[in-house]
Structure formats: C-alpha cells, structure tokens
Amino acid sequence: NAGVTQTPKFQVLKTGQSMTLQCAQDMNHEYMSWYRQDPGMGLRLIHYSVGAGITDQGEVPNGYNVSRSTTEDFPLRLLSAAPSQTSVYFCASSYSLGSGGLYNEQFFGPGTRLTVL
Amino acid sequence: TQLLKQSPQFLSIQEGENLTVYCNSSSVFSSLQWYRQEPGEGPVLLVTVVTGGEVKKLKRLTFQFGDARKDSSLHITAAQPGDTGLYLCAGGPSGGSNYKLTFGKGTLLTVNP
C-alpha cells in the first residue's frame, strides 16, 4: 500500500492564482483531513470529511474549498491564493473503530510545501 | 476552541541524557496522542493514551496521561540522535471523535552525538 500520497511536493504561486492540492489514500479510510503547518503554530485543521459526499470546516477554512466524491480522494482547492496561505499542507486519513471513530490514529501524507508570492 | 500548550518549545541535549516534555490544557480530552515528525515528512503516531493516569512505555519512551485527562508528558531515557525530531501532542475532544484533533505547537528536540 502507498498509504497517503500528496501532489505536488512543492508549488510556487502568484497572488490571485488558483490551484488544487491532491490527496489520495489506498487504505479505504472513511475519514480524511487537511491541515496546514506554520512555524510556531503547530498543525491547524482546515477541512475534514467523514465519508464520500460529506465535508465540514475545521479551524481555518477561509480561502479553501474541498470535495469528497470518492473514498480515496480529498482534493484541497485554493480559490485565489494569498501570501498568508504560504505554508506546508498535510493531508491525513483515519479509520473508524466504531462509536464515532474514537482514538483513531491519523496517517499523514508527506506534505505539500506551498509558497505564494 | 480547546488549546494544548507544549513545553519546552525547543530542547537541545547530549546523547545519553534524559528529558521530559509536557503537554498541558485547561480542557478535558477524551484521548491524547503523541506524534513525532521528522524534517520533510508528515507526523507519525507514537502512542495514544485514553484513561486518566494511564502510563504507556515504548522502549525508552514513557508516556503519561494526567488523572484529570487535561495534560500529558513524554519522558525519554538515554536519548539518542535518532530521537531528534518535532514531538506533537494532539487531543481528541471530550465527547467527540478523534478525527478532529487539536494539536499543540510541538517540542523540537535535538539530540547531539
């Protein structure tokens, strides 16, 4: 199994451009999430999904859109990139242990390093 | 928003020394996870603690969950250069599911040979 894969690994955008960060997992996990990691800020949840067709906002959703048409894929779209979105983005997936998925391990992808000029 | 405060933020020690890092909150968590992240990679789970007062050992690493489930500690005995990395704690919301974790800002550990 490849686990959680993310593309691209690096990306440079100009302010106002749009792009999609790809995330895929081959573990048949129900739950998928997007985080951003900034120096001194830890990991902050952007959006998450509890299954195909179901998404919800996390702590810092503004400027980002997501969709979940399949179990495997969870792309993150930047609508109009801003310098404040310069960050490292991590996608994660986890499985359900029943009862709402308590105590699940999150499996992280290798990250996408995005710079917005 | 439930907040997790990790301390210290940075720690640089010599090989063979012992160390403890802390994860504290004013909120109660259903569970507490510790992850380690190496440069250029995503975090990898080390342990999950779910019961107040619980202690788990993973080789030279000892994890403890506070009795009130508001804090946790990670103790490393005889640190080695391979222990170098960013240590993150993450809390599952009380009464909620763990896929919506709250992460601390991390402790960056450097173990010098």
PDB file of C-alpha atoms in Angstrom:
ATOM      1  CA  ASN A   1       0.000   0.000   0.000  1.00  0.00           C
ATOM      2  CA  ALA A   2       1.174   3.522  -0.773  1.00  0.00           C
ATOM      3  CA  GLY A   3      -0.673   4.952   2.236  1.00  0.00           C
ATOM      4  CA  VAL A   4      -1.445   8.673   1.887  1.00  0.00           C
ATOM      5  CA  THR A   5       0.021  10.380  -1.164  1.00  0.00           C
ATOM      6  CA  GLN A   6       0.108  14.100  -1.893  1.00  0.00           C
ATOM      7  CA  THR A   7       0.966  16.008  -5.051  1.00  0.00           C
ATOM      8  CA  PRO A   8       2.703  18.227  -5.816  1.00  0.00           C
ATOM      9  CA  LYS A   9       5.523  18.171  -3.266  1.00  0.00           C
ATOM     10  CA  PHE A  10       6.429  21.811  -3.916  1.00  0.00           C
ATOM     11  CA  GLN A  11       4.483  24.636  -5.556  1.00  0.00           C
ATOM     12  CA  VAL A  12       5.034  28.360  -6.101  1.00  0.00           C
ATOM     13  CA  LEU A  13       2.045  30.530  -6.941  1.00  0.00           C
ATOM     14  CA  LYS A  14       1.475  34.189  -7.595  1.00  0.00           C
ATOM     15  CA  THR A  15      -1.126  36.087  -5.591  1.00  0.00           C
ATOM     16  CA  GLY A  16      -4.565  35.534  -7.078  1.00  0.00           C
ATOM     17  CA  GLN A  17      -3.807  32.247  -8.819  1.00  0.00           C
ATOM     18  CA  SER A  18      -5.862  29.173  -8.057  1.00  0.00           C
ATOM     19  CA  MET A  19      -4.725  25.598  -7.710  1.00  0.00           C
ATOM     20  CA  THR A  20      -5.667  22.203  -6.336  1.00  0.00           C
ATOM     21  CA  LEU A  21      -3.592  20.159  -3.919  1.00  0.00           C
ATOM     22  CA  GLN A  22      -4.187  16.480  -4.472  1.00  0.00           C
ATOM     23  CA  CYS A  23      -4.520  13.861  -1.737  1.00  0.00           C
ATOM     24  CA  ALA A  24      -5.241  10.158  -2.149  1.00  0.00           C
ATOM     25  CA  GLN A  25      -5.262   7.184   0.213  1.00  0.00           C
ATOM     26  CA  ASP A  26      -5.478   3.475  -0.592  1.00  0.00           C
ATOM     27  CA  MET A  27      -6.389   2.209   2.888  1.00  0.00           C
ATOM     28  CA  ASN A  28     -10.154   2.539   2.482  1.00  0.00           C
ATOM     29  CA  HIS A  29     -10.252   5.046   5.350  1.00  0.00           C
ATOM     30  CA  GLU A  30     -13.507   6.866   5.962  1.00  0.00           C
ATOM     31  CA  TYR A  31     -12.033   9.995   7.489  1.00  0.00           C
ATOM     32  CA  MET A  32      -9.775  12.441   5.707  1.00  0.00           C
ATOM     33  CA  SER A  33      -8.479  15.828   6.808  1.00  0.00           C
ATOM     34  CA  TRP A  34      -6.393  18.734   5.609  1.00  0.00           C
ATOM     35  CA  TYR A  35      -4.018  20.601   7.932  1.00  0.00           C
ATOM     36  CA  ARG A  36      -1.636  23.457   7.459  1.00  0.00           C
ATOM     37  CA  GLN A  37       1.589  23.729   9.436  1.00  0.00           C
ATOM     38  CA  ASP A  38       3.226  27.093  10.013  1.00  0.00           C
ATOM     39  CA  PRO A  39       6.316  27.846  12.120  1.00  0.00           C
ATOM     40  CA  GLY A  40       5.354  28.241  15.757  1.00  0.00           C
ATOM     41  CA  MET A  41       1.704  27.453  15.052  1.00  0.00           C
ATOM     42  CA  GLY A  42       1.575  23.671  15.010  1.00  0.00           C
ATOM     43  CA  LEU A  43      -0.942  21.845  12.831  1.00  0.00           C
ATOM     44  CA  ARG A  44      -4.263  23.558  12.233  1.00  0.00           C
ATOM     45  CA  LEU A  45      -7.280  21.792  10.755  1.00  0.00           C
ATOM     46  CA  ILE A  46      -8.607  23.347   7.529  1.00  0.00           C
ATOM     47  CA  HIS A  47     -11.378  20.962   6.401  1.00  0.00           C
ATOM     48  CA  TYR A  48     -12.287  17.385   7.074  1.00  0.00           C
ATOM     49  CA  SER A  49     -14.536  14.659   5.685  1.00  0.00           C
ATOM     50  CA  VAL A  50     -16.205  11.724   7.418  1.00  0.00           C
ATOM     51  CA  GLY A  51     -17.043   9.947   4.172  1.00  0.00           C
ATOM     52  CA  ALA A  52     -17.714  10.390   0.464  1.00  0.00           C
ATOM     53  CA  GLY A  53     -20.038  13.327  -0.121  1.00  0.00           C
ATOM     54  CA  ILE A  54     -19.635  14.720   3.412  1.00  0.00           C
ATOM     55  CA  THR A  55     -17.285  17.575   4.303  1.00  0.00           C
ATOM     56  CA  ASP A  56     -17.089  20.122   7.099  1.00  0.00           C
ATOM     57  CA  GLN A  57     -14.983  23.101   8.143  1.00  0.00           C
ATOM     58  CA  GLY A  58     -12.142  22.972  10.600  1.00  0.00           C
ATOM     59  CA  GLU A  59     -10.376  25.748  12.456  1.00  0.00           C
ATOM     60  CA  VAL A  60      -9.052  27.771   9.480  1.00  0.00           C
ATOM     61  CA  PRO A  61     -11.305  27.122   6.423  1.00  0.00           C
ATOM     62  CA  ASN A  62     -11.349  30.567   4.792  1.00  0.00           C
ATOM     63  CA  GLY A  63      -9.866  30.650   1.295  1.00  0.00           C
ATOM     64  CA  TYR A  64     -10.060  26.879   0.814  1.00  0.00           C
ATOM     65  CA  ASN A  65     -12.635  24.529  -0.695  1.00  0.00           C
ATOM     66  CA  VAL A  66     -12.841  20.752  -0.539  1.00  0.00           C
ATOM     67  CA  SER A  67     -14.968  17.990  -2.010  1.00  0.00           C
ATOM     68  CA  ARG A  68     -15.085  14.231  -1.472  1.00  0.00           C
ATOM     69  CA  SER A  69     -16.540  12.433  -4.449  1.00  0.00           C
ATOM     70  CA  THR A  70     -14.767   9.139  -3.704  1.00  0.00           C
ATOM     71  CA  THR A  71     -13.442   7.423  -0.580  1.00  0.00           C
ATOM     72  CA  GLU A  72      -9.895   7.601  -1.948  1.00  0.00           C
ATOM     73  CA  ASP A  73      -9.527  11.260  -2.943  1.00  0.00           C
ATOM     74  CA  PHE A  74      -9.806  14.507  -0.989  1.00  0.00           C
ATOM     75  CA  PRO A  75      -8.510  17.488  -3.015  1.00  0.00           C
ATOM     76  CA  LEU A  76      -7.980  20.917  -1.459  1.00  0.00           C
ATOM     77  CA  ARG A  77      -8.634  23.924  -3.668  1.00  0.00           C
ATOM     78  CA  LEU A  78      -7.177  27.369  -3.175  1.00  0.00           C
ATOM     79  CA  LEU A  79      -9.571  29.761  -4.873  1.00  0.00           C
ATOM     80  CA  SER A  80      -7.400  32.889  -5.038  1.00  0.00           C
ATOM     81  CA  ALA A  81      -4.004  32.379  -3.436  1.00  0.00           C
ATOM     82  CA  ALA A  82      -2.723  34.909  -0.909  1.00  0.00           C
ATOM     83  CA  PRO A  83       0.726  35.233   0.722  1.00  0.00           C
ATOM     84  CA  SER A  84      -0.908  34.284   4.045  1.00  0.00           C
ATOM     85  CA  GLN A  85      -1.515  30.836   2.560  1.00  0.00           C
ATOM     86  CA  THR A  86       2.201  30.151   2.287  1.00  0.00           C
ATOM     87  CA  SER A  87       2.553  27.019   4.393  1.00  0.00           C
ATOM     88  CA  VAL A  88       3.140  23.297   4.435  1.00  0.00           C
ATOM     89  CA  TYR A  89      -0.084  21.393   3.830  1.00  0.00           C
ATOM     90  CA  PHE A  90      -0.689  17.896   5.169  1.00  0.00           C
ATOM     91  CA  CYS A  91      -3.445  15.506   4.271  1.00  0.00           C
ATOM     92  CA  ALA A  92      -4.347  12.784   6.759  1.00  0.00           C
ATOM     93  CA  SER A  93      -6.691   9.828   6.847  1.00  0.00           C
ATOM     94  CA  SER A  94      -8.000   7.612   9.615  1.00  0.00           C
ATOM     95  CA  TYR A  95     -10.327   4.666  10.025  1.00  0.00           C
ATOM     96  CA  SER A  96     -13.371   4.163  12.136  1.00  0.00           C
ATOM     97  CA  LEU A  97     -13.248   1.967  15.197  1.00  0.00           C
ATOM     98  CA  GLY A  98     -16.965   2.372  15.568  1.00  0.00           C
ATOM     99  CA  SER A  99     -18.724   4.647  18.030  1.00  0.00           C
ATOM    100  CA  GLY A 100     -17.769   7.760  16.071  1.00  0.00           C
ATOM    101  CA  GLY A 101     -14.164   6.758  15.443  1.00  0.00           C
ATOM    102  CA  LEU A 102     -12.712   7.253  18.878  1.00  0.00           C
ATOM    103  CA  TYR A 103      -8.964   7.040  19.487  1.00  0.00           C
ATOM    104  CA  ASN A 104      -8.072   6.702  15.820  1.00  0.00           C
ATOM    105  CA  GLU A 105      -4.549   7.020  14.522  1.00  0.00           C
ATOM    106  CA  GLN A 106      -4.209   9.604  11.791  1.00  0.00           C
ATOM    107  CA  PHE A 107      -1.965   8.636   8.875  1.00  0.00           C
ATOM    108  CA  PHE A 108      -0.289  11.648   7.311  1.00  0.00           C
ATOM    109  CA  GLY A 109       0.970  12.230   3.814  1.00  0.00           C
ATOM    110  CA  PRO A 110       4.436  13.698   3.144  1.00  0.00           C
ATOM    111  CA  GLY A 111       3.116  17.242   2.713  1.00  0.00           C
ATOM    112  CA  THR A 112       2.997  19.931   0.027  1.00  0.00           C
ATOM    113  CA  ARG A 113       5.165  22.992   0.547  1.00  0.00           C
ATOM    114  CA  LEU A 114       3.347  25.982  -0.956  1.00  0.00           C
ATOM    115  CA  THR A 115       4.794  29.451  -1.462  1.00  0.00           C
ATOM    116  CA  VAL A 116       2.574  32.336  -2.571  1.00  0.00           C
ATOM    117  CA  LEU A 117       4.421  35.380  -3.885  1.00  0.00           C
TER     118      LEU A 117
ATOM    119  CA  THR B   1     -11.518  26.002  20.991  1.00  0.00           C
ATOM    120  CA  GLN B   2      -9.539  23.568  23.085  1.00  0.00           C
ATOM    121  CA  LEU B   3      -5.896  24.593  23.362  1.00  0.00           C
ATOM    122  CA  LEU B   4      -2.853  22.432  24.032  1.00  0.00           C
ATOM    123  CA  LYS B   5       0.339  24.062  25.279  1.00  0.00           C
ATOM    124  CA  GLN B   6       3.592  22.194  24.822  1.00  0.00           C
ATOM    125  CA  SER B   7       6.797  22.918  26.698  1.00  0.00           C
ATOM    126  CA  PRO B   8       9.571  23.439  26.175  1.00  0.00           C
ATOM    127  CA  GLN B   9       9.300  24.707  22.627  1.00  0.00           C
ATOM    128  CA  PHE B  10      12.942  23.834  21.882  1.00  0.00           C
ATOM    129  CA  LEU B  11      15.254  21.348  23.607  1.00  0.00           C
ATOM    130  CA  SER B  12      18.859  20.544  22.733  1.00  0.00           C
ATOM    131  CA  ILE B  13      20.610  17.830  24.726  1.00  0.00           C
ATOM    132  CA  GLN B  14      23.559  15.463  24.548  1.00  0.00           C
ATOM    133  CA  GLU B  15      23.253  11.787  23.712  1.00  0.00           C
ATOM    134  CA  GLY B  16      22.582   9.734  26.843  1.00  0.00           C
ATOM    135  CA  GLU B  17      20.683  12.429  28.742  1.00  0.00           C
ATOM    136  CA  ASN B  18      17.102  12.056  29.952  1.00  0.00           C
ATOM    137  CA  LEU B  19      14.365  14.538  29.127  1.00  0.00           C
ATOM    138  CA  THR B  20      10.685  15.227  29.675  1.00  0.00           C
ATOM    139  CA  VAL B  21       8.341  17.273  27.507  1.00  0.00           C
ATOM    140  CA  TYR B  22       4.917  18.415  28.579  1.00  0.00           C
ATOM    141  CA  CYS B  23       1.524  18.930  27.026  1.00  0.00           C
ATOM    142  CA  ASN B  24      -0.985  20.929  29.092  1.00  0.00           C
ATOM    143  CA  SER B  25      -4.513  22.188  28.685  1.00  0.00           C
ATOM    144  CA  SER B  26      -7.331  23.641  30.731  1.00  0.00           C
ATOM    145  CA  SER B  27      -9.740  21.387  28.829  1.00  0.00           C
ATOM    146  CA  VAL B  28     -10.535  17.720  29.253  1.00  0.00           C
ATOM    147  CA  PHE B  29      -9.716  15.440  26.340  1.00  0.00           C
ATOM    148  CA  SER B  30     -11.181  12.039  25.502  1.00  0.00           C
ATOM    149  CA  SER B  31      -7.723  10.871  24.458  1.00  0.00           C
ATOM    150  CA  LEU B  32      -4.242  12.210  23.928  1.00  0.00           C
ATOM    151  CA  GLN B  33      -1.943  11.222  21.108  1.00  0.00           C
ATOM    152  CA  TRP B  34       1.776  11.823  20.661  1.00  0.00           C
ATOM    153  CA  TYR B  35       3.274  12.093  17.189  1.00  0.00           C
ATOM    154  CA  ARG B  36       6.869  12.504  16.018  1.00  0.00           C
ATOM    155  CA  GLN B  37       7.673  14.411  12.854  1.00  0.00           C
ATOM    156  CA  GLU B  38      10.995  14.339  11.040  1.00  0.00           C
ATOM    157  CA  PRO B  39      12.071  17.092   8.606  1.00  0.00           C
ATOM    158  CA  GLY B  40      10.268  16.932   5.269  1.00  0.00           C
ATOM    159  CA  GLU B  41       7.817  14.269   6.429  1.00  0.00           C
ATOM    160  CA  GLY B  42       4.384  14.035   7.945  1.00  0.00           C
ATOM    161  CA  PRO B  43       3.817  13.226  11.636  1.00  0.00           C
ATOM    162  CA  VAL B  44       3.817   9.575  12.690  1.00  0.00           C
ATOM    163  CA  LEU B  45       1.839   8.317  15.670  1.00  0.00           C
ATOM    164  CA  LEU B  46       3.860   7.119  18.680  1.00  0.00           C
ATOM    165  CA  VAL B  47       1.111   6.369  21.205  1.00  0.00           C
ATOM    166  CA  THR B  48      -2.486   7.019  22.229  1.00  0.00           C
ATOM    167  CA  VAL B  49      -3.485   7.321  25.894  1.00  0.00           C
ATOM    168  CA  VAL B  50      -7.153   7.285  26.806  1.00  0.00           C
ATOM    169  CA  THR B  51      -7.526   6.685  30.563  1.00  0.00           C
ATOM    170  CA  GLY B  52      -6.708   9.238  33.254  1.00  0.00           C
ATOM    171  CA  GLY B  53      -3.458   8.230  34.990  1.00  0.00           C
ATOM    172  CA  GLU B  54      -2.524   5.844  32.195  1.00  0.00           C
ATOM    173  CA  VAL B  55       1.170   5.157  31.604  1.00  0.00           C
ATOM    174  CA  LYS B  56       2.470   3.582  28.404  1.00  0.00           C
ATOM    175  CA  LYS B  57       6.027   2.620  27.550  1.00  0.00           C
ATOM    176  CA  LEU B  58       7.531   2.352  24.093  1.00  0.00           C
ATOM    177  CA  LYS B  59      11.147   1.191  24.506  1.00  0.00           C
ATOM    178  CA  ARG B  60      12.927   4.243  26.011  1.00  0.00           C
ATOM    179  CA  LEU B  61       9.836   6.465  25.776  1.00  0.00           C
ATOM    180  CA  THR B  62       7.326   6.707  28.631  1.00  0.00           C
ATOM    181  CA  PHE B  63       4.008   8.481  28.126  1.00  0.00           C
ATOM    182  CA  GLN B  64       1.643   9.511  30.899  1.00  0.00           C
ATOM    183  CA  PHE B  65      -1.895  10.899  30.782  1.00  0.00           C
ATOM    184  CA  GLY B  66      -2.877  13.098  33.703  1.00  0.00           C
ATOM    185  CA  ASP B  67      -5.507  11.899  36.156  1.00  0.00           C
ATOM    186  CA  ALA B  68      -7.903  14.641  35.040  1.00  0.00           C
ATOM    187  CA  ARG B  69      -7.152  13.994  31.333  1.00  0.00           C
ATOM    188  CA  LYS B  70      -6.015  17.580  30.848  1.00  0.00           C
ATOM    189  CA  ASP B  71      -2.281  17.027  30.491  1.00  0.00           C
ATOM    190  CA  SER B  72       0.323  14.537  29.368  1.00  0.00           C
ATOM    191  CA  SER B  73       4.056  14.054  29.486  1.00  0.00           C
ATOM    192  CA  LEU B  74       6.634  12.251  27.384  1.00  0.00           C
ATOM    193  CA  HIS B  75       9.835  11.089  29.072  1.00  0.00           C
ATOM    194  CA  ILE B  76      12.796   9.827  27.055  1.00  0.00           C
ATOM    195  CA  THR B  77      15.518   7.870  28.813  1.00  0.00           C
ATOM    196  CA  ALA B  78      19.096   7.886  27.476  1.00  0.00           C
ATOM    197  CA  ALA B  79      18.241   9.955  24.400  1.00  0.00           C
ATOM    198  CA  GLN B  80      19.851   9.026  21.101  1.00  0.00           C
ATOM    199  CA  PRO B  81      20.424  11.111  17.936  1.00  0.00           C
ATOM    200  CA  GLY B  82      17.685   9.096  16.267  1.00  0.00           C
ATOM    201  CA  ASP B  83      15.199  10.639  18.732  1.00  0.00           C
ATOM    202  CA  THR B  84      15.720  14.034  17.083  1.00  0.00           C
ATOM    203  CA  GLY B  85      12.500  15.462  15.696  1.00  0.00           C
ATOM    204  CA  LEU B  86       9.392  17.519  16.385  1.00  0.00           C
ATOM    205  CA  TYR B  87       7.162  15.964  19.042  1.00  0.00           C
ATOM    206  CA  LEU B  88       3.498  16.884  18.771  1.00  0.00           C
ATOM    207  CA  CYS B  89       0.689  16.139  21.177  1.00  0.00           C
ATOM    208  CA  ALA B  90      -2.872  16.045  19.920  1.00  0.00           C
ATOM    209  CA  GLY B  91      -6.108  15.861  21.864  1.00  0.00           C
ATOM    210  CA  GLY B  92      -9.377  14.282  20.913  1.00  0.00           C
ATOM    211  CA  PRO B  93     -12.334  16.428  22.001  1.00  0.00           C
ATOM    212  CA  SER B  94     -14.229  15.246  25.050  1.00  0.00           C
ATOM    213  CA  GLY B  95     -17.386  13.618  23.815  1.00  0.00           C
ATOM    214  CA  GLY B  96     -16.269  13.859  20.209  1.00  0.00           C
ATOM    215  CA  SER B  97     -14.388  11.804  17.687  1.00  0.00           C
ATOM    216  CA  ASN B  98     -10.658  11.673  17.308  1.00  0.00           C
ATOM    217  CA  TYR B  99     -10.535  12.528  13.645  1.00  0.00           C
ATOM    218  CA  LYS B 100     -10.979  16.177  14.628  1.00  0.00           C
ATOM    219  CA  LEU B 101      -7.805  16.555  16.666  1.00  0.00           C
ATOM    220  CA  THR B 102      -6.393  19.659  18.319  1.00  0.00           C
ATOM    221  CA  PHE B 103      -2.619  19.792  18.002  1.00  0.00           C
ATOM    222  CA  GLY B 104      -0.098  21.526  20.223  1.00  0.00           C
ATOM    223  CA  LYS B 105       2.642  23.625  18.624  1.00  0.00           C
ATOM    224  CA  GLY B 106       5.265  20.966  19.276  1.00  0.00           C
ATOM    225  CA  THR B 107       8.612  20.495  21.005  1.00  0.00           C
ATOM    226  CA  LEU B 108      11.623  20.478  18.684  1.00  0.00           C
ATOM    227  CA  LEU B 109      14.154  18.054  20.151  1.00  0.00           C
ATOM    228  CA  THR B 110      17.764  17.875  19.028  1.00  0.00           C
ATOM    229  CA  VAL B 111      19.971  15.126  20.417  1.00  0.00           C
ATOM    230  CA  ASN B 112      23.642  15.786  19.768  1.00  0.00           C
ATOM    231  CA  PRO B 113      26.110  12.884  19.416  1.00  0.00           C
TER     232      PRO B 113
END
